[in-house]
Amino acid sequence: MNPLEITDASLTLGGRILWSGLNLTVKPGEFVAVLGANGSGKTSLLRAILGQLPLDSGEIRVHGRPVARGDRSIGYIPQQRIMPAGTALRGRDLVGLGVDGHRWGPPWPSKAKRDRIDELVSAVGAEAYANLPVGVLSGGEQQRLRVGQALASDPSLLLCDEPLSSLDLHHQRGVAELIDRGLHERGTGVVFVTHDINPVLDMTDTVLYLANGRFTSGPPEEVLTSEVLSGLYGTPVEVIRSGSRVFVAGIPEFPLHEEAAL
Amino acid sequence: MTDFWASIFNFSDYGQLLALVSNSIIAGAVLGIVGGLIGVFVMQRDMAFAVHGISELSFAGAAAALLFGANVVAGSLVGSLVAATLIGVLGSRARDRNSIIGVLMPFGLGLGILFLALYPGRSGNRFGLLTGQILSVDIPQLGALIAISLVVLVVLLAIWRPLVFDSIDPDVATARGVPARTLSIVFMILLGLMVAVSVQIIGALLVLALLVTPAAAALRVSSSPVLVPVLAMLFGFVSAVGGILLAIGGSLPISPYVTTISFLIYLGCRLVGRINGRRLRRTAVPA
């Protein structure tokens, strides 16, 4: 069964059509990168899959079932955020929230839970700092733990909302590989929202590019061309390839600092 | 000089006094424990200012009850719950919240002062609401305070894990199906209840000493999600009960004792935290 099937889906937010007629299938083990300018509806797509935003039309099925809030077969990795120094949480507890954070009642310690957290912590290679307060962890360390947290329920679909932004290149690579490894080992489908494709370019099977209320999807080498993106934006856009990296220039209404890297 | 110290610490006839105030001590103990516990969430959700705002409206409610001859605990509960609900419904984002609290707080304090000025009764009652009056709360009311605290404790334990999740990582918690909005309203109501209880015991102006300081102190020395609440409850208990025990012999209100103990605990924890922090600072960990 496919982790994600989106059929003819449309979403309007604040009177603006974000996308319509959207079709996307994510197969087990498939890595889908979602690209597009700010405000093109990338995060809203994830929220729709999570059941937080109702579609105007069309259908989203997760693992064959209609979307539902709190679906345990979906893992979610957000952007890194600053954890204040006085947060009552150690690295391993951040992972633990993925194990039983949604359940009612106080957190009684149990061996089963401890073992499960140990397993996840070592799966993401975070043993060295799992017992430190999250407030002292670096962005990269925190994101590794979040990958562990998201894997806690053995999801068949992993949704990532710019998990690499604000990480340095070295950590971007490390966290991306961690996500990629999880997907091949477990057959998880990944929907990866990002404004920069380069850290995940070699693991991307499919690009979904959202722009102007329209979209286009396909393998990265087919979608990320001057021709296709110019057609999508309705204005000349230039795609430059340099070694294994891709740069897009000339996207309208695009903030300058994001123009260099797509 | 001896008079001065005698008015602060006086332990003559202590045994008899102790028997007289045993109910107050129990109420103080329960408040200290539950207050310390809810304080952990107050800190995690960045709501110290909200506590202060709620307590001023709670004060206004209590003052109104005093003026109109109604039950003071009930009055302060109504004030608290109105404030907590307003803050919870209107201020889901931190910035909105702070502006709403900033607007509500002086209004509540002003109303309270108006009601107190109009109140013809004993002046001791007046200041009691602002600075604490546990020793003058009668036994049925003490029972109500204890019962409210226990209800807060039970509900808090029931929503513990999702509340932690939502406090620390709201985006992921929502993605995981934690009902964030409902939890936040429930938490505000619990906070309102606890503030109303605290106003009776240490006074509207000093509520933070029991609902914020113990948890802030605990967070200085630990990051364990189990140890922090346990320490916060312990610190709250020591502050509240210690304050009452020291105060009953003298003629002063209990609040300065409670606030001083909780402040000293906080200072001690900062010191310990500093020492631990040095030890914890690591040589570079490869990530």
Coordinates of C-alpha atoms in Angstrom, one line a residue:
Chain A
M1 CA 0.0 0.0 0.0
N2 CA 1.3 3.5 -0.8
P3 CA 2.2 5.7 2.1
L4 CA 0.5 8.7 0.5
E5 CA -2.0 9.2 -2.3
I6 CA -3.2 12.7 -3.2
T7 CA -6.0 12.8 -5.8
D8 CA -7.2 16.0 -7.5
A9 CA -6.7 18.0 -4.4
S10 CA -7.4 21.7 -4.1
L11 CA -6.7 24.1 -1.2
T12 CA -7.7 27.7 -0.8
L13 CA -6.3 29.7 2.0
G14 CA -7.4 33.3 2.7
G15 CA -9.2 33.5 -0.6
R16 CA -6.1 32.5 -2.5
I17 CA -5.8 29.2 -4.4
L18 CA -2.6 27.6 -3.2
W19 CA -2.9 24.6 -5.5
S20 CA -5.6 22.8 -7.3
G21 CA -5.9 19.5 -9.2
L22 CA -2.9 18.3 -7.3
N23 CA -2.0 14.6 -7.8
L24 CA 0.8 13.0 -5.9
T25 CA 1.6 9.4 -5.1
V26 CA 4.4 8.5 -2.7
K27 CA 5.5 4.9 -2.9
P28 CA 7.2 3.0 -0.1
G29 CA 10.9 4.2 0.1
E30 CA 10.3 7.1 -2.2
F31 CA 11.7 10.5 -1.4
V32 CA 9.6 13.4 -2.6
A33 CA 11.1 16.9 -2.3
V34 CA 8.5 19.7 -2.3
L35 CA 9.8 23.0 -3.7
G36 CA 8.3 26.4 -4.3
A37 CA 8.5 30.0 -3.3
N38 CA 7.4 31.2 0.1
G39 CA 3.6 31.2 0.3
S40 CA 3.2 28.6 -2.5
G41 CA 1.5 26.3 -0.1
K42 CA 4.3 23.8 0.8
T43 CA 3.7 23.9 4.6
S44 CA -0.1 23.9 3.9
L45 CA 0.3 20.7 1.9
L46 CA 1.9 19.1 5.0
R47 CA -0.9 20.4 7.2
A48 CA -3.5 19.0 4.9
I49 CA -1.8 15.6 5.0
L50 CA -1.8 15.9 8.8
G51 CA -5.6 16.6 8.8
Q52 CA -5.1 20.1 10.1
L53 CA -6.4 21.8 7.0
P54 CA -9.5 20.5 5.2
L55 CA -9.2 20.3 1.4
D56 CA -11.7 22.3 -0.8
S57 CA -11.9 19.2 -3.1
G58 CA -10.1 16.0 -3.8
E59 CA -8.8 13.4 -1.5
I60 CA -5.7 12.5 0.5
R61 CA -5.2 9.0 1.7
V62 CA -2.4 8.0 4.1
H63 CA -1.6 4.3 3.9
G64 CA -4.9 3.7 2.3
R65 CA -6.9 5.6 4.9
P66 CA -8.4 9.0 4.8
V67 CA -6.4 11.7 6.7
A68 CA -7.0 11.9 10.4
R69 CA -5.5 14.1 13.1
G70 CA -2.8 12.3 15.1
D71 CA -2.4 9.5 12.6
R72 CA 0.4 7.3 14.1
S73 CA 1.6 6.2 10.7
I74 CA 2.8 9.7 10.0
G75 CA 6.1 11.0 11.4
Y76 CA 6.7 14.7 11.5
I77 CA 10.0 16.6 11.6
P78 CA 9.7 20.4 11.8
Q79 CA 12.3 23.1 11.5
Q80 CA 14.8 23.3 14.3
R81 CA 13.7 25.8 16.9
I82 CA 15.5 27.4 19.8
M83 CA 15.0 25.5 23.0
P84 CA 15.4 27.8 26.0
A85 CA 18.2 26.9 28.3
G86 CA 15.7 26.2 31.2
T87 CA 13.7 23.6 29.4
A88 CA 13.0 20.6 31.6
L89 CA 13.9 18.0 28.9
R90 CA 17.0 16.0 28.1
G91 CA 17.8 14.8 24.6
R92 CA 16.4 11.4 25.3
D93 CA 13.2 12.9 26.6
L94 CA 12.7 14.7 23.3
V95 CA 12.8 11.3 21.6
G96 CA 10.5 10.0 24.4
L97 CA 7.8 12.5 23.4
G98 CA 7.5 10.6 20.2
V99 CA 7.1 7.3 22.0
D100 CA 4.3 8.3 24.4
G101 CA 4.0 12.1 24.5
H102 CA 0.5 11.9 23.1
R103 CA -0.9 9.6 25.8
W104 CA -2.8 10.8 28.8
G105 CA -1.5 10.6 32.3
P106 CA 1.8 11.2 34.0
P107 CA 5.0 9.7 32.6
W108 CA 5.6 6.6 34.7
P109 CA 9.1 5.3 33.9
S110 CA 9.2 1.8 32.4
K111 CA 11.8 -0.5 31.1
A112 CA 10.0 -0.9 27.8
K113 CA 10.0 2.8 27.2
R114 CA 13.6 3.2 28.3
D115 CA 14.7 0.4 25.9
R116 CA 12.7 1.9 23.0
I117 CA 14.3 5.3 23.6
D118 CA 17.8 3.8 23.8
E119 CA 17.1 2.0 20.5
L120 CA 15.9 5.2 18.8
V121 CA 18.8 7.2 20.2
S122 CA 21.3 4.8 18.9
A123 CA 19.5 4.6 15.5
V124 CA 20.2 8.3 15.0
G125 CA 23.7 8.2 16.6
A126 CA 22.8 10.5 19.4
E127 CA 24.2 8.5 22.4
A128 CA 26.9 11.1 23.2
Y129 CA 24.4 13.9 24.1
A130 CA 21.1 12.1 24.8
N131 CA 21.4 12.8 28.5
L132 CA 22.2 16.5 28.1
P133 CA 19.5 19.2 28.5
V134 CA 18.0 20.1 25.1
G135 CA 18.8 23.7 25.8
V136 CA 22.6 23.1 25.4
L137 CA 22.3 21.0 22.2
S138 CA 23.3 22.4 18.8
G139 CA 20.8 22.6 16.0
G140 CA 22.2 19.6 14.3
E141 CA 22.1 17.5 17.5
Q142 CA 18.5 18.6 18.1
Q143 CA 17.4 17.6 14.6
R144 CA 19.0 14.2 14.9
L145 CA 17.0 13.6 18.0
R146 CA 13.9 14.8 16.2
V147 CA 14.4 12.2 13.5
G148 CA 14.5 9.7 16.3
Q149 CA 11.4 11.1 17.8
A150 CA 9.6 11.0 14.4
L151 CA 10.6 7.3 13.9
A152 CA 9.2 6.3 17.3
S153 CA 5.9 5.2 15.9
D154 CA 7.5 3.3 12.9
P155 CA 5.8 5.7 10.5
S156 CA 5.1 4.6 6.9
L157 CA 5.1 8.3 5.9
L158 CA 7.6 10.9 7.1
L159 CA 6.7 14.6 6.7
C160 CA 9.6 17.0 6.9
D161 CA 9.1 20.8 7.0
E162 CA 12.4 22.4 6.3
P163 CA 14.3 20.3 8.8
L164 CA 17.7 21.4 7.5
S165 CA 17.2 25.1 7.5
S166 CA 19.4 26.9 10.0
L167 CA 21.8 24.0 10.1
D168 CA 25.4 24.3 8.8
L169 CA 26.3 22.3 5.7
H170 CA 28.0 19.4 7.6
H171 CA 24.9 18.9 9.8
Q172 CA 22.5 19.3 6.8
R173 CA 24.2 16.4 5.2
G174 CA 24.2 14.3 8.3
V175 CA 20.6 14.8 9.1
A176 CA 19.5 14.3 5.5
E177 CA 21.4 11.0 5.3
L178 CA 19.8 9.9 8.5
I179 CA 16.3 10.5 7.0
D180 CA 17.3 8.8 3.8
R181 CA 18.7 5.8 5.6
G182 CA 15.5 5.4 7.6
L183 CA 13.5 5.4 4.5
H184 CA 15.4 2.7 2.7
E185 CA 15.6 0.5 5.7
R186 CA 12.0 0.7 6.6
G187 CA 10.3 1.5 3.3
T188 CA 9.0 4.8 4.6
G189 CA 7.8 7.4 2.1
V190 CA 9.2 10.9 2.6
V191 CA 7.7 14.2 1.8
F192 CA 10.4 16.8 2.3
V193 CA 9.5 20.5 2.1
T194 CA 12.6 22.6 1.5
H195 CA 13.7 25.8 -0.1
D196 CA 17.1 24.4 -1.0
I197 CA 17.1 21.1 -2.9
N198 CA 20.9 20.7 -2.9
P199 CA 21.5 18.9 0.4
V200 CA 18.9 16.3 -0.6
L201 CA 19.3 16.4 -4.4
D202 CA 21.0 12.9 -4.7
M203 CA 18.4 11.2 -2.6
T204 CA 15.4 12.9 -4.3
D205 CA 13.3 10.6 -6.4
T206 CA 10.6 13.0 -7.3
V207 CA 10.3 16.8 -7.1
L208 CA 6.9 18.4 -6.6
Y209 CA 7.3 22.1 -7.6
L210 CA 4.5 24.5 -6.4
A211 CA 4.1 27.9 -7.9
N212 CA 1.4 30.4 -8.9
G213 CA -1.4 28.0 -7.8
R214 CA 0.0 25.4 -10.2
F215 CA 2.4 22.5 -9.8
T216 CA 4.6 20.2 -11.7
S217 CA 6.2 17.0 -10.6
G218 CA 8.6 14.4 -11.8
P219 CA 12.2 13.3 -11.4
P220 CA 14.5 16.2 -10.5
E221 CA 16.4 16.3 -13.8
E222 CA 13.1 16.7 -15.7
V223 CA 11.5 19.3 -13.4
L224 CA 14.5 21.4 -12.5
T225 CA 15.1 22.8 -16.0
S226 CA 14.8 26.4 -17.3
E227 CA 12.1 25.4 -19.6
V228 CA 9.8 23.7 -17.1
L229 CA 10.2 26.3 -14.4
S230 CA 9.8 29.2 -16.8
G231 CA 6.5 27.6 -17.9
L232 CA 5.4 27.2 -14.4
Y233 CA 6.2 30.7 -13.3
G234 CA 5.1 32.2 -16.6
T235 CA 8.3 34.3 -16.8
P236 CA 11.8 33.4 -17.8
V237 CA 13.6 31.5 -15.1
E238 CA 17.1 30.2 -15.4
V239 CA 18.3 26.9 -13.9
I240 CA 22.0 26.6 -13.6
R241 CA 23.7 23.3 -12.9
S242 CA 27.1 23.4 -11.3
G243 CA 28.6 20.0 -10.6
S244 CA 26.1 18.2 -8.5
R245 CA 24.4 21.4 -7.4
V246 CA 21.4 23.2 -8.9
F247 CA 20.7 26.9 -8.8
V248 CA 17.6 28.8 -9.9
A249 CA 17.7 32.4 -10.8
G250 CA 15.0 34.9 -11.8
I251 CA 12.1 33.6 -9.8
P252 CA 9.5 36.4 -9.4
E253 CA 8.7 37.7 -6.0
F254 CA 11.4 35.6 -4.5
P255 CA 13.3 37.0 -1.5
L256 CA 16.8 37.9 -2.5
H257 CA 18.6 35.8 0.1
E258 CA 16.9 32.6 -1.2
E259 CA 17.6 33.3 -4.8
A260 CA 21.0 31.8 -4.8
A261 CA 20.0 28.4 -3.6
L262 CA 16.7 27.2 -4.9
Chain B
M1 CA 16.4 45.6 68.8
T2 CA 15.2 42.5 70.7
D3 CA 11.6 43.8 70.1
F4 CA 12.4 43.8 66.4
W5 CA 13.6 40.3 66.3
A6 CA 10.8 39.1 68.7
S7 CA 8.3 40.5 66.2
I8 CA 9.9 38.4 63.4
F9 CA 10.7 35.2 65.3
N10 CA 8.7 34.4 68.4
F11 CA 8.3 30.8 69.5
S12 CA 6.7 31.1 72.9
D13 CA 3.6 29.0 73.4
Y14 CA 4.5 27.4 70.1
G15 CA 2.8 24.1 70.7
Q16 CA -0.6 25.6 71.4
L17 CA -0.4 27.9 68.4
L18 CA 0.6 25.0 66.2
A19 CA -2.5 23.1 67.2
L20 CA -4.6 26.1 66.4
V21 CA -3.2 26.5 62.9
S22 CA -2.8 22.9 61.9
N23 CA -5.5 23.3 59.2
S24 CA -3.7 26.3 57.8
I25 CA -0.5 24.2 57.6
I26 CA -2.2 21.4 55.7
A27 CA -3.7 24.0 53.3
G28 CA -0.2 25.6 52.9
A29 CA 1.4 22.2 52.3
V30 CA -1.1 21.2 49.6
L31 CA -0.8 24.6 48.0
G32 CA 3.0 24.5 48.1
I33 CA 3.0 21.1 46.4
V34 CA 0.4 21.7 43.7
G35 CA 1.7 25.2 43.2
G36 CA 5.2 23.9 42.6
L37 CA 3.9 21.3 40.2
I38 CA 1.8 23.7 38.1
G39 CA 4.8 26.1 38.2
V40 CA 6.8 23.8 36.0
F41 CA 4.2 24.2 33.3
V42 CA 4.0 28.0 34.0
M43 CA 7.7 28.2 33.2
Q44 CA 7.6 25.9 30.2
R45 CA 4.7 27.8 28.7
D46 CA 6.3 31.1 29.5
M47 CA 3.3 32.3 31.6
A48 CA 4.8 33.9 34.7
F49 CA 3.3 37.2 33.6
A50 CA -0.1 35.5 33.1
V51 CA 0.0 34.3 36.7
H52 CA 0.5 37.8 37.9
G53 CA -2.3 39.1 35.7
I54 CA -4.7 36.5 36.8
S55 CA -3.9 37.1 40.5
E56 CA -4.9 40.8 40.2
L57 CA -8.3 39.9 38.8
S58 CA -8.6 37.3 41.4
F59 CA -7.9 40.1 44.0
A60 CA -10.6 42.2 42.4
G61 CA -13.1 39.3 42.7
A62 CA -12.2 38.7 46.3
A63 CA -12.5 42.4 47.1
A64 CA -15.9 42.6 45.5
A65 CA -17.0 39.6 47.5
L66 CA -15.7 41.2 50.7
L67 CA -17.6 44.4 49.9
F68 CA -20.9 42.7 49.0
G69 CA -20.6 40.2 51.9
A70 CA -20.2 37.2 49.6
N71 CA -17.8 34.3 50.1
V72 CA -14.3 35.6 49.5
V73 CA -12.9 32.4 48.2
A74 CA -15.8 32.2 45.7
G75 CA -15.2 35.8 44.7
S76 CA -11.5 35.3 44.1
L77 CA -12.3 32.1 42.1
V78 CA -14.7 34.0 39.8
G79 CA -12.1 36.7 39.2
S80 CA -9.4 34.2 38.5
L81 CA -11.5 32.1 36.1
V82 CA -12.7 35.1 34.2
A83 CA -9.1 36.3 33.8
A84 CA -7.7 32.9 32.9
T85 CA -10.4 32.3 30.3
L86 CA -9.9 35.7 28.7
I87 CA -6.2 35.2 28.5
G88 CA -6.6 31.6 27.3
V89 CA -9.1 32.4 24.6
L90 CA -7.7 35.8 23.4
G91 CA -4.0 35.2 23.8
S92 CA -3.0 32.0 22.2
R93 CA 0.1 33.6 20.9
A94 CA 2.6 35.0 23.4
R95 CA 2.6 38.5 22.1
D96 CA -1.2 38.8 22.1
R97 CA -1.2 37.3 25.5
N98 CA 1.2 39.7 27.1
S99 CA -0.7 42.7 25.7
I100 CA -4.0 41.3 27.0
I101 CA -2.4 40.7 30.4
G102 CA -0.9 44.1 30.5
V103 CA -4.3 45.6 29.9
L104 CA -6.2 43.4 32.3
M105 CA -3.8 43.6 35.2
P106 CA -4.1 47.3 36.2
F107 CA -7.8 47.2 35.5
G108 CA -8.2 44.3 38.0
L109 CA -6.0 45.9 40.6
G110 CA -7.9 49.2 40.2
L111 CA -11.2 47.5 40.6
G112 CA -9.9 45.7 43.7
I113 CA -8.7 48.9 45.3
L114 CA -12.0 50.5 44.6
F115 CA -13.9 47.7 46.3
L116 CA -11.6 47.8 49.3
A117 CA -11.9 51.6 49.6
L118 CA -15.6 51.2 49.7
Y119 CA -15.5 48.3 52.2
P120 CA -16.4 49.5 55.7
G121 CA -15.0 46.5 57.7
R122 CA -11.8 45.8 59.4
S123 CA -8.7 47.0 57.6
G124 CA -6.8 43.8 58.3
N125 CA -9.1 42.0 55.8
R126 CA -8.3 44.6 53.2
F127 CA -4.6 44.1 53.1
G128 CA -5.0 40.4 53.7
L129 CA -6.0 39.9 50.1
L130 CA -3.0 41.6 48.8
T131 CA -0.4 40.3 51.2
G132 CA -1.8 37.0 52.5
Q133 CA -4.1 36.0 55.3
I134 CA -4.1 32.3 55.7
L135 CA -4.4 32.4 59.4
S136 CA -7.7 34.3 59.2
V137 CA -9.3 31.9 56.7
D138 CA -11.9 29.8 58.4
I139 CA -12.0 26.1 58.4
P140 CA -14.8 25.5 55.8
Q141 CA -12.9 27.8 53.4
L142 CA -9.6 26.0 54.1
G143 CA -11.4 22.8 53.2
A144 CA -12.5 24.4 49.9
L145 CA -8.9 25.6 49.2
I146 CA -7.6 22.1 49.8
A147 CA -10.3 20.5 47.7
I148 CA -9.6 22.9 44.8
S149 CA -5.9 22.2 45.0
L150 CA -6.5 18.4 44.8
V151 CA -8.8 18.8 41.8
V152 CA -6.1 20.7 40.1
L153 CA -3.6 18.1 41.0
V154 CA -5.7 15.2 39.6
V155 CA -6.5 17.0 36.3
L156 CA -2.9 18.1 35.9
L157 CA -1.7 14.5 36.3
A158 CA -4.3 13.3 33.8
I159 CA -3.2 15.7 31.1
W160 CA 0.5 15.6 32.0
R161 CA 2.2 14.0 29.0
P162 CA 0.3 15.8 26.2
L163 CA 0.7 19.1 28.2
V164 CA 4.4 18.6 28.3
F165 CA 4.5 17.7 24.6
D166 CA 2.4 20.8 23.8
S167 CA 4.4 23.1 26.0
I168 CA 7.8 22.1 24.6
D169 CA 7.1 21.3 21.0
P170 CA 3.7 22.6 20.0
D171 CA 4.1 21.9 16.2
V172 CA 5.0 18.3 16.6
A173 CA 2.5 17.8 19.4
T174 CA -0.3 19.0 17.1
A175 CA 1.0 16.9 14.3
R176 CA 0.8 13.9 16.7
G177 CA -2.9 14.7 17.4
V178 CA -2.5 16.4 20.8
P179 CA -5.5 18.6 21.2
A180 CA -3.5 21.8 21.7
R181 CA -6.2 24.3 21.9
T182 CA -8.3 22.3 24.4
L183 CA -5.3 21.6 26.5
S184 CA -4.3 25.2 26.6
I185 CA -7.8 26.3 27.8
V186 CA -7.9 23.5 30.4
F187 CA -4.5 24.5 31.6
M188 CA -5.6 28.2 32.0
I189 CA -8.5 27.1 34.1
L190 CA -6.3 25.0 36.3
L191 CA -4.0 28.0 36.6
G192 CA -6.9 30.2 37.5
L193 CA -8.0 27.8 40.2
M194 CA -4.5 27.6 41.7
V195 CA -4.1 31.4 41.6
A196 CA -7.4 31.8 43.5
V197 CA -6.1 29.5 46.2
S198 CA -2.8 31.2 46.4
V199 CA -4.3 34.6 46.7
Q200 CA -6.0 33.4 49.9
I201 CA -2.8 32.1 51.3
I202 CA 0.0 34.5 50.4
G203 CA -1.9 37.3 48.8
A204 CA -2.4 38.6 45.2
L205 CA 0.9 40.5 45.1
L206 CA 3.0 37.5 46.1
V207 CA 1.4 34.6 44.2
L208 CA 4.5 34.3 42.0
A209 CA 6.5 33.2 45.0
L210 CA 4.6 29.9 45.1
L211 CA 3.6 29.4 41.4
V212 CA 6.8 30.5 39.7
T213 CA 9.8 30.6 42.1
P214 CA 9.9 26.9 43.1
A215 CA 9.7 25.7 39.5
A216 CA 12.3 28.3 38.4
A217 CA 14.6 27.1 41.1
A218 CA 14.1 23.4 40.2
L219 CA 14.9 24.2 36.5
R220 CA 18.2 25.7 37.6
V221 CA 19.5 22.4 39.0
S222 CA 17.9 19.8 36.7
S223 CA 16.6 19.1 33.2
S224 CA 15.0 15.8 34.0
P225 CA 11.3 15.8 33.4
V226 CA 10.8 13.7 36.5
L227 CA 13.2 15.4 38.9
V228 CA 12.2 19.0 38.0
P229 CA 8.5 18.6 39.1
V230 CA 9.5 16.6 42.2
L231 CA 12.0 19.3 43.2
A232 CA 9.5 22.1 42.4
M233 CA 6.9 20.4 44.6
L234 CA 9.5 20.0 47.4
F235 CA 10.5 23.6 47.2
G236 CA 6.9 24.8 47.1
F237 CA 6.1 22.7 50.2
V238 CA 9.2 23.9 52.1
S239 CA 8.4 27.5 51.3
A240 CA 4.7 27.4 52.2
V241 CA 4.9 25.2 55.3
G242 CA 8.2 26.7 56.5
G243 CA 6.8 30.2 56.1
I244 CA 3.7 29.4 58.1
L245 CA 5.7 27.7 60.8
L246 CA 8.0 30.6 61.2
A247 CA 5.2 33.2 61.1
I248 CA 2.7 31.9 63.6
G249 CA 4.6 33.0 66.7
G250 CA 5.1 36.5 65.5
S251 CA 2.6 39.2 64.6
L252 CA 3.6 39.6 61.0
P253 CA 1.8 38.2 57.9
I254 CA 3.2 34.9 56.6
S255 CA 4.0 36.2 53.2
P256 CA 7.4 37.7 53.8
Y257 CA 8.5 34.4 55.3
V258 CA 7.2 32.4 52.4
T259 CA 8.7 34.7 49.8
T260 CA 12.0 34.8 51.6
I261 CA 12.3 31.1 51.9
S262 CA 11.4 30.5 48.3
F263 CA 13.8 33.2 47.2
L264 CA 16.7 31.7 49.2
I265 CA 16.0 28.3 47.7
Y266 CA 16.1 29.9 44.3
L267 CA 19.5 31.5 45.1
G268 CA 20.8 28.2 46.3
C269 CA 19.7 26.5 43.2
R270 CA 21.3 29.1 41.0
L271 CA 24.5 28.5 42.8
V272 CA 24.3 24.7 42.4
G273 CA 23.2 25.1 38.8
R274 CA 26.3 27.2 38.1
I275 CA 28.6 24.6 39.6
N276 CA 26.8 21.9 37.6
G277 CA 26.8 23.9 34.5
R278 CA 30.6 24.2 34.6
R279 CA 30.9 20.5 34.9
L280 CA 28.4 19.9 32.2
R281 CA 30.0 22.1 29.6
R282 CA 31.5 19.6 27.3
T283 CA 34.5 19.4 25.2
A284 CA 33.3 19.4 21.6
V285 CA 31.0 16.5 20.9
P286 CA 31.2 15.2 17.3
A287 CA 27.7 15.3 15.8

